[in-house]
Amino acid sequence: MIDLANGAFAGERHSIVTPAQGSTAELLAALGTVVANIPGDHAVGLAFPSVIRQGTVRTAAHLNKAWIGQPLAKLAAQYLGRPVIAINDADAAGVGELHYGAARDVQGTVLLLTLGTGIGSALFVDGKLVPNTELGHLEVRGEEAELRASGRIKVEKNLSWDAWADALNLVLAEMHALLWPDLIVLCGGITEEPEKFMDKLRCEARLCIGTLRSEAGIVGAALATTLV
Ligand code: BGC
């Protein structure tokens, strides 16, 4: 549970591993197990790795394709008996960093990138989210950004930090050329080791690491329950 006054965890944390290609039923069952630990009828915020429009899943880049078209928020609300909102995972991380973290009170154009299995993006203009930007699928010199510079690609291709930073620099340059953001916030497990790559990155925009780390999406999804 998240204390929305400060974006911090309140009470015990509960987590459960879900299979990457899991079905709707498997995810609902896992959600039920986690949420059963939280007394009361608090609203539930879901950060989901796909385009989400009005609570419905519209894409499935790294998920079971059967998710496309599923009304996730409605199904989860029925299953859990609680109010549920669902938003894109990177948008959730962005909401978290914007309200409680590295982008707090930053005006102008803020771009947040999550560098994990894929590359997720969240775009804010003067604090307002432009949802579902999906910039990880932007083609950069003939290859999708997330196939060049996600955290997963660094591991799968066994890239050195130099090689990975070069790839990320190409991605950042392309995104900068199209959006001219004032600030770019980098998030995701790989950013736990900023000393390995931050001094290798070159970007015309101000660049920083998210301060909420892996919790940004959880915190942002919790806050999103109050914003819609
Ligand atoms: C998906 C996005 C998601 C990102 C990070 C991409 O492949 O298309 O919706 O935000 O991965 O999980």
mmCIF file of C-alpha atoms in Angstrom, residues 19-228:
data_model
loop_
_atom_site.group_PDB
_atom_site.id
_atom_site.type_symbol
_atom_site.label_atom_id
_atom_site.label_comp_id
_atom_site.label_asym_id
_atom_site.label_seq_id
_atom_site.Cartn_x
_atom_site.Cartn_y
_atom_site.Cartn_z
ATOM 1 C CA PRO A 19 4.635 -15.542 -15.935
ATOM 2 C CA ALA A 20 5.704 -13.232 -18.796
ATOM 3 C CA GLN A 21 3.276 -14.872 -21.229
ATOM 4 C CA GLY A 22 0.573 -15.408 -18.593
ATOM 5 C CA SER A 23 -3.142 -15.336 -19.353
ATOM 6 C CA THR A 24 -5.759 -12.914 -18.031
ATOM 7 C CA ALA A 25 -6.963 -15.547 -15.569
ATOM 8 C CA GLU A 26 -3.438 -16.115 -14.237
ATOM 9 C CA LEU A 27 -2.861 -12.415 -13.722
ATOM 10 C CA LEU A 28 -6.197 -11.934 -11.959
ATOM 11 C CA ALA A 29 -5.459 -14.856 -9.632
ATOM 12 C CA ALA A 30 -2.024 -13.372 -8.790
ATOM 13 C CA LEU A 31 -3.579 -9.955 -8.190
ATOM 14 C CA GLY A 32 -6.168 -11.512 -5.902
ATOM 15 C CA THR A 33 -3.401 -13.118 -3.817
ATOM 16 C CA VAL A 34 -1.512 -9.839 -3.376
ATOM 17 C CA VAL A 35 -4.548 -7.645 -2.768
ATOM 18 C CA ALA A 36 -5.987 -10.080 -0.180
ATOM 19 C CA ASN A 37 -3.176 -8.889 2.140
ATOM 20 C CA ILE A 38 -4.452 -5.327 2.121
ATOM 21 C CA PRO A 39 -7.397 -4.728 4.441
ATOM 22 C CA GLY A 40 -10.200 -2.328 3.593
ATOM 23 C CA ASP A 41 -11.427 -1.388 0.176
ATOM 24 C CA HIS A 42 -8.597 0.798 -1.082
ATOM 25 C CA ALA A 43 -8.541 1.422 -4.818
ATOM 26 C CA VAL A 44 -5.998 -0.578 -6.838
ATOM 27 C CA GLY A 45 -3.710 0.964 -9.464
ATOM 28 C CA LEU A 46 -2.318 -1.332 -12.153
ATOM 29 C CA ALA A 47 0.826 -0.394 -14.116
ATOM 30 C CA PHE A 48 0.675 -2.576 -17.224
ATOM 31 C CA PRO A 49 3.274 -2.921 -20.031
ATOM 32 C CA SER A 50 1.000 -2.046 -22.937
ATOM 33 C CA VAL A 51 -1.072 0.731 -24.410
ATOM 34 C CA ILE A 52 -4.115 1.148 -22.163
ATOM 35 C CA ARG A 53 -7.105 3.130 -23.383
ATOM 36 C CA GLN A 54 -9.997 3.642 -20.952
ATOM 37 C CA GLY A 55 -8.820 0.629 -18.941
ATOM 38 C CA THR A 56 -8.603 -1.677 -21.970
ATOM 39 C CA VAL A 57 -5.368 -3.321 -23.173
ATOM 40 C CA ARG A 58 -4.644 -2.338 -26.789
ATOM 41 C CA THR A 59 -1.181 -3.769 -27.503
ATOM 42 C CA ALA A 60 0.956 -6.673 -26.277
ATOM 43 C CA ALA A 61 4.581 -6.203 -27.365
ATOM 44 C CA HIS A 62 5.996 -8.539 -24.701
ATOM 45 C CA LEU A 63 2.793 -10.180 -23.507
ATOM 46 C CA ASN A 64 0.467 -12.978 -24.467
ATOM 47 C CA LYS A 65 -1.389 -11.569 -27.528
ATOM 48 C CA ALA A 66 -4.676 -12.722 -25.992
ATOM 49 C CA TRP A 67 -4.437 -9.610 -23.810
ATOM 50 C CA ILE A 68 -5.291 -7.332 -26.745
ATOM 51 C CA GLY A 69 -8.846 -6.066 -26.302
ATOM 52 C CA GLN A 70 -9.200 -7.231 -22.690
ATOM 53 C CA PRO A 71 -10.945 -4.666 -20.440
ATOM 54 C CA LEU A 72 -8.288 -5.054 -17.743
ATOM 55 C CA ALA A 73 -9.548 -2.437 -15.278
ATOM 56 C CA LYS A 74 -13.134 -3.714 -15.465
ATOM 57 C CA LEU A 75 -12.146 -7.388 -15.143
ATOM 58 C CA ALA A 76 -9.858 -6.657 -12.190
ATOM 59 C CA ALA A 77 -12.511 -4.514 -10.461
ATOM 60 C CA GLN A 78 -15.056 -7.335 -10.777
ATOM 61 C CA TYR A 79 -12.557 -9.937 -9.584
ATOM 62 C CA LEU A 80 -11.224 -7.905 -6.637
ATOM 63 C CA GLY A 81 -14.421 -6.121 -5.645
ATOM 64 C CA ARG A 82 -12.484 -2.821 -5.462
ATOM 65 C CA PRO A 83 -12.159 0.214 -7.712
ATOM 66 C CA VAL A 84 -9.324 -0.362 -10.187
ATOM 67 C CA ILE A 85 -7.520 1.878 -12.653
ATOM 68 C CA ALA A 86 -5.030 0.567 -15.199
ATOM 69 C CA ILE A 87 -2.407 2.662 -16.965
ATOM 70 C CA ASN A 88 0.700 2.004 -19.040
ATOM 71 C CA ASP A 89 3.690 1.029 -16.864
ATOM 72 C CA ALA A 90 5.975 3.818 -18.124
ATOM 73 C CA ASP A 91 3.189 6.387 -17.749
ATOM 74 C CA ALA A 92 2.790 5.159 -14.163
ATOM 75 C CA ALA A 93 6.533 5.520 -13.509
ATOM 76 C CA GLY A 94 6.368 9.012 -14.997
ATOM 77 C CA VAL A 95 3.463 10.011 -12.757
ATOM 78 C CA GLY A 96 5.477 8.730 -9.768
ATOM 79 C CA GLU A 97 8.654 10.631 -10.690
ATOM 80 C CA LEU A 98 6.711 13.763 -11.567
ATOM 81 C CA HIS A 99 4.891 13.937 -8.242
ATOM 82 C CA TYR A 100 7.434 12.522 -5.826
ATOM 83 C CA GLY A 101 10.769 12.069 -7.602
ATOM 84 C CA ALA A 102 13.292 13.421 -10.080
ATOM 85 C CA ALA A 103 10.818 15.451 -12.163
ATOM 86 C CA ARG A 104 8.971 16.973 -9.239
ATOM 87 C CA ASP A 105 7.831 20.511 -10.034
ATOM 88 C CA VAL A 106 9.639 20.491 -13.413
ATOM 89 C CA GLN A 107 7.712 22.537 -15.969
ATOM 90 C CA GLY A 108 8.065 22.339 -19.738
ATOM 91 C CA THR A 109 8.485 19.042 -21.592
ATOM 92 C CA VAL A 110 9.635 16.057 -19.539
ATOM 93 C CA LEU A 111 10.348 12.676 -21.099
ATOM 94 C CA LEU A 112 10.786 9.601 -18.921
ATOM 95 C CA LEU A 113 12.204 6.383 -20.357
ATOM 96 C CA THR A 114 12.108 2.981 -18.655
ATOM 97 C CA LEU A 115 14.984 0.814 -19.867
ATOM 98 C CA GLY A 116 13.828 -2.701 -18.993
ATOM 99 C CA THR A 117 12.431 -5.589 -21.062
ATOM 100 C CA GLY A 118 11.365 -2.969 -23.565
ATOM 101 C CA ILE A 119 11.744 0.796 -23.549
ATOM 102 C CA GLY A 120 8.700 2.501 -22.107
ATOM 103 C CA SER A 121 8.092 6.231 -22.408
ATOM 104 C CA ALA A 122 6.078 8.834 -20.545
ATOM 105 C CA LEU A 123 5.742 12.362 -21.869
ATOM 106 C CA PHE A 124 4.622 15.343 -19.787
ATOM 107 C CA VAL A 125 3.971 18.877 -20.906
ATOM 108 C CA ASP A 126 3.835 21.331 -18.001
ATOM 109 C CA GLY A 127 2.961 18.471 -15.665
ATOM 110 C CA LYS A 128 0.243 16.992 -17.885
ATOM 111 C CA LEU A 129 0.680 13.446 -19.157
ATOM 112 C CA VAL A 130 0.354 12.705 -22.871
ATOM 113 C CA PRO A 131 -0.550 9.014 -22.398
ATOM 114 C CA ASN A 132 0.618 5.957 -24.334
ATOM 115 C CA THR A 133 3.477 7.567 -26.248
ATOM 116 C CA GLU A 134 5.211 4.197 -26.984
ATOM 117 C CA LEU A 135 8.490 5.807 -28.040
ATOM 118 C CA GLY A 136 10.377 2.578 -27.415
ATOM 119 C CA HIS A 137 9.023 1.457 -30.780
ATOM 120 C CA LEU A 138 10.425 4.503 -32.579
ATOM 121 C CA GLU A 139 12.690 3.418 -35.419
ATOM 122 C CA VAL A 140 16.182 4.761 -34.928
ATOM 123 C CA ARG A 141 18.437 4.267 -37.979
ATOM 124 C CA GLY A 142 16.352 1.317 -39.131
ATOM 125 C CA GLU A 143 15.919 -0.468 -35.803
ATOM 126 C CA GLU A 144 13.379 -0.053 -33.006
ATOM 127 C CA ALA A 145 14.754 1.931 -30.064
ATOM 128 C CA GLU A 146 13.927 -0.845 -27.593
ATOM 129 C CA LEU A 147 15.808 -3.390 -29.712
ATOM 130 C CA ARG A 148 18.884 -1.159 -29.548
ATOM 131 C CA ALA A 149 19.061 0.064 -25.977
ATOM 132 C CA SER A 150 16.693 -1.641 -23.509
ATOM 133 C CA GLY A 151 18.163 -3.237 -20.398
ATOM 134 C CA ARG A 152 17.211 -6.649 -21.783
ATOM 135 C CA ILE A 153 19.151 -6.056 -25.006
ATOM 136 C CA LYS A 154 22.302 -5.187 -23.059
ATOM 137 C CA VAL A 155 22.082 -8.571 -21.317
ATOM 138 C CA GLU A 156 20.939 -10.629 -24.320
ATOM 139 C CA LYS A 157 23.596 -9.215 -26.647
ATOM 140 C CA ASN A 158 26.174 -9.124 -23.867
ATOM 141 C CA LEU A 159 26.943 -5.483 -24.740
ATOM 142 C CA SER A 160 29.720 -3.652 -22.925
ATOM 143 C CA TRP A 161 28.677 -0.508 -21.060
ATOM 144 C CA ASP A 162 30.373 1.519 -23.818
ATOM 145 C CA ALA A 163 28.464 -0.253 -26.591
ATOM 146 C CA TRP A 164 25.168 0.012 -24.739
ATOM 147 C CA ALA A 165 25.739 3.712 -23.969
ATOM 148 C CA ASP A 166 26.504 4.341 -27.671
ATOM 149 C CA ALA A 167 23.214 2.687 -28.611
ATOM 150 C CA LEU A 168 21.329 4.687 -26.000
ATOM 151 C CA ASN A 169 22.982 7.894 -27.237
ATOM 152 C CA LEU A 170 21.548 7.258 -30.714
ATOM 153 C CA VAL A 171 18.098 6.732 -29.213
ATOM 154 C CA LEU A 172 18.348 9.848 -27.036
ATOM 155 C CA ALA A 173 19.529 11.949 -29.985
ATOM 156 C CA GLU A 174 16.561 10.835 -32.103
ATOM 157 C CA MET A 175 14.037 11.440 -29.344
ATOM 158 C CA HIS A 176 15.594 14.814 -28.591
ATOM 159 C CA ALA A 177 15.461 15.829 -32.245
ATOM 160 C CA LEU A 178 11.735 15.085 -32.344
ATOM 161 C CA LEU A 179 10.591 16.376 -28.950
ATOM 162 C CA TRP A 180 13.184 18.824 -27.603
ATOM 163 C CA PRO A 181 12.424 17.929 -23.992
ATOM 164 C CA ASP A 182 13.722 20.059 -21.108
ATOM 165 C CA LEU A 183 14.493 16.984 -19.032
ATOM 166 C CA ILE A 184 14.894 13.269 -19.729
ATOM 167 C CA VAL A 185 14.565 10.922 -16.736
ATOM 168 C CA LEU A 186 15.985 7.411 -17.088
ATOM 169 C CA CYS A 187 14.461 4.571 -15.049
ATOM 170 C CA GLY A 188 14.563 0.793 -14.869
ATOM 171 C CA GLY A 189 16.724 -1.822 -13.181
ATOM 172 C CA ILE A 190 19.772 -0.942 -15.276
ATOM 173 C CA THR A 191 19.804 2.571 -13.800
ATOM 174 C CA GLU A 192 20.679 1.074 -10.400
ATOM 175 C CA GLU A 193 24.310 1.329 -11.611
ATOM 176 C CA PRO A 194 24.499 4.905 -12.936
ATOM 177 C CA GLU A 195 28.263 5.101 -12.361
ATOM 178 C CA LYS A 196 28.701 2.512 -15.139
ATOM 179 C CA PHE A 197 27.177 4.624 -17.909
ATOM 180 C CA MET A 198 25.969 8.121 -17.010
ATOM 181 C CA ASP A 199 29.271 9.808 -17.924
ATOM 182 C CA LYS A 200 29.145 8.092 -21.333
ATOM 183 C CA LEU A 201 25.765 9.565 -22.257
ATOM 184 C CA ARG A 202 25.507 12.631 -24.453
ATOM 185 C CA CYS A 203 22.258 14.511 -24.832
ATOM 186 C CA GLU A 204 21.279 18.088 -25.473
ATOM 187 C CA ALA A 205 18.523 17.871 -22.871
ATOM 188 C CA ARG A 206 19.199 17.693 -19.130
ATOM 189 C CA LEU A 207 19.500 14.031 -18.230
ATOM 190 C CA CYS A 208 19.018 12.369 -14.848
ATOM 191 C CA ILE A 209 18.198 9.071 -13.168
ATOM 192 C CA GLY A 210 14.799 8.564 -11.531
ATOM 193 C CA THR A 211 14.945 8.784 -7.766
ATOM 194 C CA LEU A 212 12.132 6.314 -7.007
ATOM 195 C CA ARG A 213 13.976 3.519 -8.828
ATOM 196 C CA SER A 214 11.927 0.344 -9.272
ATOM 197 C CA GLU A 215 9.128 1.771 -7.144
ATOM 198 C CA ALA A 216 8.216 4.593 -9.539
ATOM 199 C CA GLY A 217 5.550 2.583 -11.397
ATOM 200 C CA ILE A 218 3.959 1.263 -8.215
ATOM 201 C CA VAL A 219 3.795 4.702 -6.641
ATOM 202 C CA GLY A 220 2.536 6.311 -9.851
ATOM 203 C CA ALA A 221 -0.199 3.714 -10.364
ATOM 204 C CA ALA A 222 -1.339 4.234 -6.774
ATOM 205 C CA LEU A 223 -1.496 7.986 -7.291
ATOM 206 C CA ALA A 224 -3.300 7.530 -10.606
ATOM 207 C CA THR A 225 -6.252 5.996 -8.716
ATOM 208 C CA THR A 226 -6.954 9.505 -7.436
ATOM 209 C CA LEU A 227 -6.385 11.334 -10.715
ATOM 210 C CA VAL A 228 -9.086 9.768 -12.905
#
